[in-house]
Backbone as a ProteinNet text record, in pm:
[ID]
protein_1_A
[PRIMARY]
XXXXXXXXXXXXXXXXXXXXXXXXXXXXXXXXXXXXXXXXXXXXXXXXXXXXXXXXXXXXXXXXXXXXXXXXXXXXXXXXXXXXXXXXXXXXXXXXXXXXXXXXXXXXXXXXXXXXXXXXX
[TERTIARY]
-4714.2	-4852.9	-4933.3	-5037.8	-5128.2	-5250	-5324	-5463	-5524.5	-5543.9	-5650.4	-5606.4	-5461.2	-5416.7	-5338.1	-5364.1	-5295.2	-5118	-5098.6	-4869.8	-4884.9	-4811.7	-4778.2	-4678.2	-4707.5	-4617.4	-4438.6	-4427	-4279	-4174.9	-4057.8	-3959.3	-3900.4	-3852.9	-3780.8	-3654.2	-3536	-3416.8	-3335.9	-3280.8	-3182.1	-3092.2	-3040.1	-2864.9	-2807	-2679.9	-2626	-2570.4	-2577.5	-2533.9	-2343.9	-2284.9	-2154.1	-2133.1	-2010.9	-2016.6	-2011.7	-1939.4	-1864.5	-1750.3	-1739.5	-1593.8	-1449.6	-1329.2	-1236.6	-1208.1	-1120.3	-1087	-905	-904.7	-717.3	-698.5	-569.8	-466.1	-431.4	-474.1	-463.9	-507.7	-661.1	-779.9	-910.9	-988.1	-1129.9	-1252.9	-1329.4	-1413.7	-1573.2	-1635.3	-1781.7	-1852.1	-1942.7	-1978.2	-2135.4	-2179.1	-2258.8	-2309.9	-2399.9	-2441	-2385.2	-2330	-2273.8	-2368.5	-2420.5	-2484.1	-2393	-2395.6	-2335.9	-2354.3	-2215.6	-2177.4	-2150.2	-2220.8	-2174.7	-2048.2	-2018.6	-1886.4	-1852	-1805.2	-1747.8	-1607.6	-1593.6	-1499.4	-1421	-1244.4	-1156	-1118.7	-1059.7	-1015.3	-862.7	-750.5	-656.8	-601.2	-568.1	-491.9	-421.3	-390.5	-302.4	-161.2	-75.5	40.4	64.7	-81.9	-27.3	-111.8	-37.4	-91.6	-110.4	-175.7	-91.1	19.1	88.5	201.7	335	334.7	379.4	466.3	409.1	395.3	332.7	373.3	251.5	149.9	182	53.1	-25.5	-29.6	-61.7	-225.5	-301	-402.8	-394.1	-527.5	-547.6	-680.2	-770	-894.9	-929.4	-999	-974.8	-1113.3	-1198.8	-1278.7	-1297.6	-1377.4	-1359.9	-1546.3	-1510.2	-1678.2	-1708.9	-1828.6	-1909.6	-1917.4	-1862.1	-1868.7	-1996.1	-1996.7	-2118.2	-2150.5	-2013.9	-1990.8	-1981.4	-2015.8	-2041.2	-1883.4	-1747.6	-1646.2	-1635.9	-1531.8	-1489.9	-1362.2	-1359.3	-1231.1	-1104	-970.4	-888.3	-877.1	-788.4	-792.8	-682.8	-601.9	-491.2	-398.3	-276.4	-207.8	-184.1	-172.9	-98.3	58.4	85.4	204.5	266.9	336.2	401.1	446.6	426.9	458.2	645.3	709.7	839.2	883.4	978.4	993.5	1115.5	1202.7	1359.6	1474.8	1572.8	1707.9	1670.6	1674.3	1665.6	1800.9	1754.5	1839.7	1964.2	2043.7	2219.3	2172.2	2251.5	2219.8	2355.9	2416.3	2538.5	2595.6	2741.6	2829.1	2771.9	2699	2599.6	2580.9	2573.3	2620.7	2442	2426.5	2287.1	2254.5	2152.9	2152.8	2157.8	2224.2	2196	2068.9	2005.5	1891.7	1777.3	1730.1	1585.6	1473.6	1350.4	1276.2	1157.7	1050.8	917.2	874.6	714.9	616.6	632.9	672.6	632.6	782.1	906.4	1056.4	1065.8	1167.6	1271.6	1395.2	1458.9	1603.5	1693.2	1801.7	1827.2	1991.9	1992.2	2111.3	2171	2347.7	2409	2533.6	2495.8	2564.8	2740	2848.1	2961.2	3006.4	3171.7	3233.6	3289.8	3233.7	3239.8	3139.1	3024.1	2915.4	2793.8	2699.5	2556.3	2471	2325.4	2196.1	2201.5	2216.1	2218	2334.5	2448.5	2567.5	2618.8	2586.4	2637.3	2725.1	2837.7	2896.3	2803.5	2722.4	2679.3	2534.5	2479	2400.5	2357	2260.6	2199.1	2300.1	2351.3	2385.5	2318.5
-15	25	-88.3	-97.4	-226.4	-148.8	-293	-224.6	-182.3	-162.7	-116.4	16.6	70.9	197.5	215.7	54.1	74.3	-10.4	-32.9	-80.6	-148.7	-274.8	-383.8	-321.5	-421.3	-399.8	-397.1	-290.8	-262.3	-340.5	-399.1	-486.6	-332.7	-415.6	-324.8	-370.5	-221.6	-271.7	-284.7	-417.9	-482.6	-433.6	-468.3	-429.8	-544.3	-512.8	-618	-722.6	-910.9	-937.1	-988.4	-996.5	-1075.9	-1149	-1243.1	-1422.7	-1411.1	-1532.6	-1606.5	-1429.6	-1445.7	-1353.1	-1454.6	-1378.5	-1465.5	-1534.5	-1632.4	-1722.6	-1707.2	-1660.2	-1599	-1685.2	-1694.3	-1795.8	-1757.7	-1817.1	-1779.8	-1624.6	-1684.8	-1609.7	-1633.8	-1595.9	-1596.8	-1517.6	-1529.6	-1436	-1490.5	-1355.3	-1421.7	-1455.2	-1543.3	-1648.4	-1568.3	-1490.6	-1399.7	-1371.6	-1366.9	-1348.1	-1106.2	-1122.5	-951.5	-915.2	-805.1	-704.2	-582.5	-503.9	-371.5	-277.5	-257.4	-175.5	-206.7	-376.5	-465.9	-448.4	-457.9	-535.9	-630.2	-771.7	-866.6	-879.9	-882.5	-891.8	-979	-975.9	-1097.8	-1093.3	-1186	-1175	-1296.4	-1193.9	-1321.4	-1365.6	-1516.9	-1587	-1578.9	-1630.6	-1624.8	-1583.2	-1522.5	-1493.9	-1449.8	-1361.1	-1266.1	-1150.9	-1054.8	-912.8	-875.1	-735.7	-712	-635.3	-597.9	-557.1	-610.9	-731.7	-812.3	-820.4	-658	-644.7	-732.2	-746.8	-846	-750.3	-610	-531.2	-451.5	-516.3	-463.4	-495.3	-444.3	-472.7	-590.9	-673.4	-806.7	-845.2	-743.7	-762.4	-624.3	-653.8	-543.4	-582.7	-495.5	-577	-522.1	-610.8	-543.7	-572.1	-424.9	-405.6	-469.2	-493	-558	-418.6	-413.2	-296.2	-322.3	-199.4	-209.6	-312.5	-341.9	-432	-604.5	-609.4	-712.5	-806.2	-727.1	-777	-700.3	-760.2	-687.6	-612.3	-508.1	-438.4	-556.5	-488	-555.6	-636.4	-746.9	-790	-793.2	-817.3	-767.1	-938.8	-884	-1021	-1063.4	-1165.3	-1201.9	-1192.5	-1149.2	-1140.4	-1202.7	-1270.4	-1365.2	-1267.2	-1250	-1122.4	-1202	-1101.6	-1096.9	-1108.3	-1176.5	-1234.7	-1147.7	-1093.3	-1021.5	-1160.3	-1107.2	-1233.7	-1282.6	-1390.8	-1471.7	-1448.2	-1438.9	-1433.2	-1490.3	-1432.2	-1484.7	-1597.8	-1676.1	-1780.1	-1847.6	-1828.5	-1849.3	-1968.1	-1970.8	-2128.4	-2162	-2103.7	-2174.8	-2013.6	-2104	-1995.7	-2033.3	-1953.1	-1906.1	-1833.7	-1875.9	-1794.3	-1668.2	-1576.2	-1449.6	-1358.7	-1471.7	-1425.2	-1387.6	-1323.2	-1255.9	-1408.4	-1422.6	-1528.2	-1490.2	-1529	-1489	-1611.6	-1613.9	-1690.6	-1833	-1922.1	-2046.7	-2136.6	-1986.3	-2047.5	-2077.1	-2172.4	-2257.2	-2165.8	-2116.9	-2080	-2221.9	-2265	-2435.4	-2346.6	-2340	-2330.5	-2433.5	-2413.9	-2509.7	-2516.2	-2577.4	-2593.4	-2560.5	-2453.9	-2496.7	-2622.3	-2616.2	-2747.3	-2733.2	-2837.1	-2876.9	-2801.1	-2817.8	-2777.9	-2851.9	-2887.5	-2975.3	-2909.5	-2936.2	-2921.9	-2927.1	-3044.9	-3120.2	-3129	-3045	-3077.1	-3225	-3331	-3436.6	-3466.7	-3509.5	-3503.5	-3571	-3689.7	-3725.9	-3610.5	-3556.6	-3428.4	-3399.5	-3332.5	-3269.1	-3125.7	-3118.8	-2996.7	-2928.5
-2823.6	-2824	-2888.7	-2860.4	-2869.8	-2955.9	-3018.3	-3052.9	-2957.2	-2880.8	-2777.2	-2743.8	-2777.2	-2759	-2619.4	-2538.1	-2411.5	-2480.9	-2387.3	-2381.2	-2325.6	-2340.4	-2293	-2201.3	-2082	-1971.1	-1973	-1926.1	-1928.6	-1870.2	-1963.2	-1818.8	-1738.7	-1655.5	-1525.4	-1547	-1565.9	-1568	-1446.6	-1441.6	-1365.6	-1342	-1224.9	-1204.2	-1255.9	-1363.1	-1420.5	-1285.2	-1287.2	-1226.6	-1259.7	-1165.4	-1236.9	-1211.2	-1238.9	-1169.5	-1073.3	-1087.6	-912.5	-900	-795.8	-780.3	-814.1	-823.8	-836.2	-721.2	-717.3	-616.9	-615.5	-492	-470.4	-385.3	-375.5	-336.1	-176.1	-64.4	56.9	102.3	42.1	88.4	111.8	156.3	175.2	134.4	91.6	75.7	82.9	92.4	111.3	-24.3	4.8	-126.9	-88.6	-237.5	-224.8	-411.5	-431.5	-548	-549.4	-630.2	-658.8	-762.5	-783.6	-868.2	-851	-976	-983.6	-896.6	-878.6	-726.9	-592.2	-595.4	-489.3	-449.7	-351.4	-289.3	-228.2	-235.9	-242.6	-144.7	3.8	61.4	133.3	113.9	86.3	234.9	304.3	400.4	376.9	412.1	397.1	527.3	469.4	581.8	642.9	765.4	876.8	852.6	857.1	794.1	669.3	657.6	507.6	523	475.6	464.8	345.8	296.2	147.7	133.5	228.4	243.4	295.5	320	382.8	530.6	599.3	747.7	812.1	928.1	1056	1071	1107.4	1143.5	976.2	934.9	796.9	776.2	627.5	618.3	570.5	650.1	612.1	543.3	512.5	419.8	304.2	215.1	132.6	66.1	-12.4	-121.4	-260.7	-342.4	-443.5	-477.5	-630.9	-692.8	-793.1	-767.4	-921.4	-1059.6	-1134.8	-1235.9	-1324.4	-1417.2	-1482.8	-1593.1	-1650.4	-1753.7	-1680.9	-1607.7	-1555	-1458.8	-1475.5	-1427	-1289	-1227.6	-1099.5	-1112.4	-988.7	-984.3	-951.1	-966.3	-923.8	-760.3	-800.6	-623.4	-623.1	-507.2	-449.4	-362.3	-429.6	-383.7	-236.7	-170.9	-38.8	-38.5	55.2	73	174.6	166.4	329.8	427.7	573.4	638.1	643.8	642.2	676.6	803.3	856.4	972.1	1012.2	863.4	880.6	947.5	989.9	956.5	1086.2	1121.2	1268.2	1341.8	1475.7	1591.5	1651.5	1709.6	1683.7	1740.4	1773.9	1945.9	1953	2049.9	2103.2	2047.7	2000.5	1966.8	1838	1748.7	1648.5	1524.4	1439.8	1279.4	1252.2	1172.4	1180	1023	963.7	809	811.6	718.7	737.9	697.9	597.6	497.2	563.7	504.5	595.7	496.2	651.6	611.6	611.1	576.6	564.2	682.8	661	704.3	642.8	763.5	736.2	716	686.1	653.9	784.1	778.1	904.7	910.1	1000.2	1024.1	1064.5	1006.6	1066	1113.6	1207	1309.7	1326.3	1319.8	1319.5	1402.8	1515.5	1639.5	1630.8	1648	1604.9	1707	1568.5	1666.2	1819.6	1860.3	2049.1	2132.4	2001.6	2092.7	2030.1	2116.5	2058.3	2148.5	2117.9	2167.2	2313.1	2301.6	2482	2547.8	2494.4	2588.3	2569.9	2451.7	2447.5	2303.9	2346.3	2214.1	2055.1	2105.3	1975	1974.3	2032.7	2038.2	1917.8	1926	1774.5	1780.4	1695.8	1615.5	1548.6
[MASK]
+++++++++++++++++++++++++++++++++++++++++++++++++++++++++++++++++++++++++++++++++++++++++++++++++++++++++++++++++++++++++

């Protein structure tokens, strides 16, 4: 209240803002100023889910809270590929592989790639 009996003008309260969002590891997200209650959404890369299915979810997002942090975010997972395929004359890992592993098959003996004895095995 003022001498004059009138009030100085009132601030207007804000929605708290929060930072940057976090930055996850084989992901994307939109680059966006967040205020409370916002949502902030990740999109992950080519060969990851969060479940680490092929047909799995591949985006998720998270909120700006009141205290100025965000909800949790959620890891990538390499989709699972399971054990690679017999293939005739040739021993083969048994291990189940994810995204991005090599299976290295290995020709048995008196047999090569090309049918040639010095041949890739």
């Amino acid at each position: 209240c003022l001498a004059t009996s009138h009030y100085s003008a009132a601030k207007e309260c804000d929605r708290i803002k929060c930072g940057p969002s976090p930055v996850i590891a084989r992901q994307s997200k939109e680059e966006k100023d967040a205020y409370f209650g916002d949502a902030v959404q990740y999109t992950l890369d080519t060969g990851y889910t969060l479940d680490g299915n092929a047909g799995g979810v591949k985006s998720y997002s998270i909120t700006c809270q009141a205290d100025g942090s965000y909800t949790a975010t959620q890891p990538s997972v390499a989709v699972r590929c399971g054990a690679p395929a017999s293939v005739a004359n040739a021993d083969v890992p048994s291990n189940h592989l994810i995204f991005k592993q090599k299976a290295l098959y290995q020709c048995r003996k008196g047999h090569s790639t090309d049918a040639h004895p010095t041949g890739v095995k």
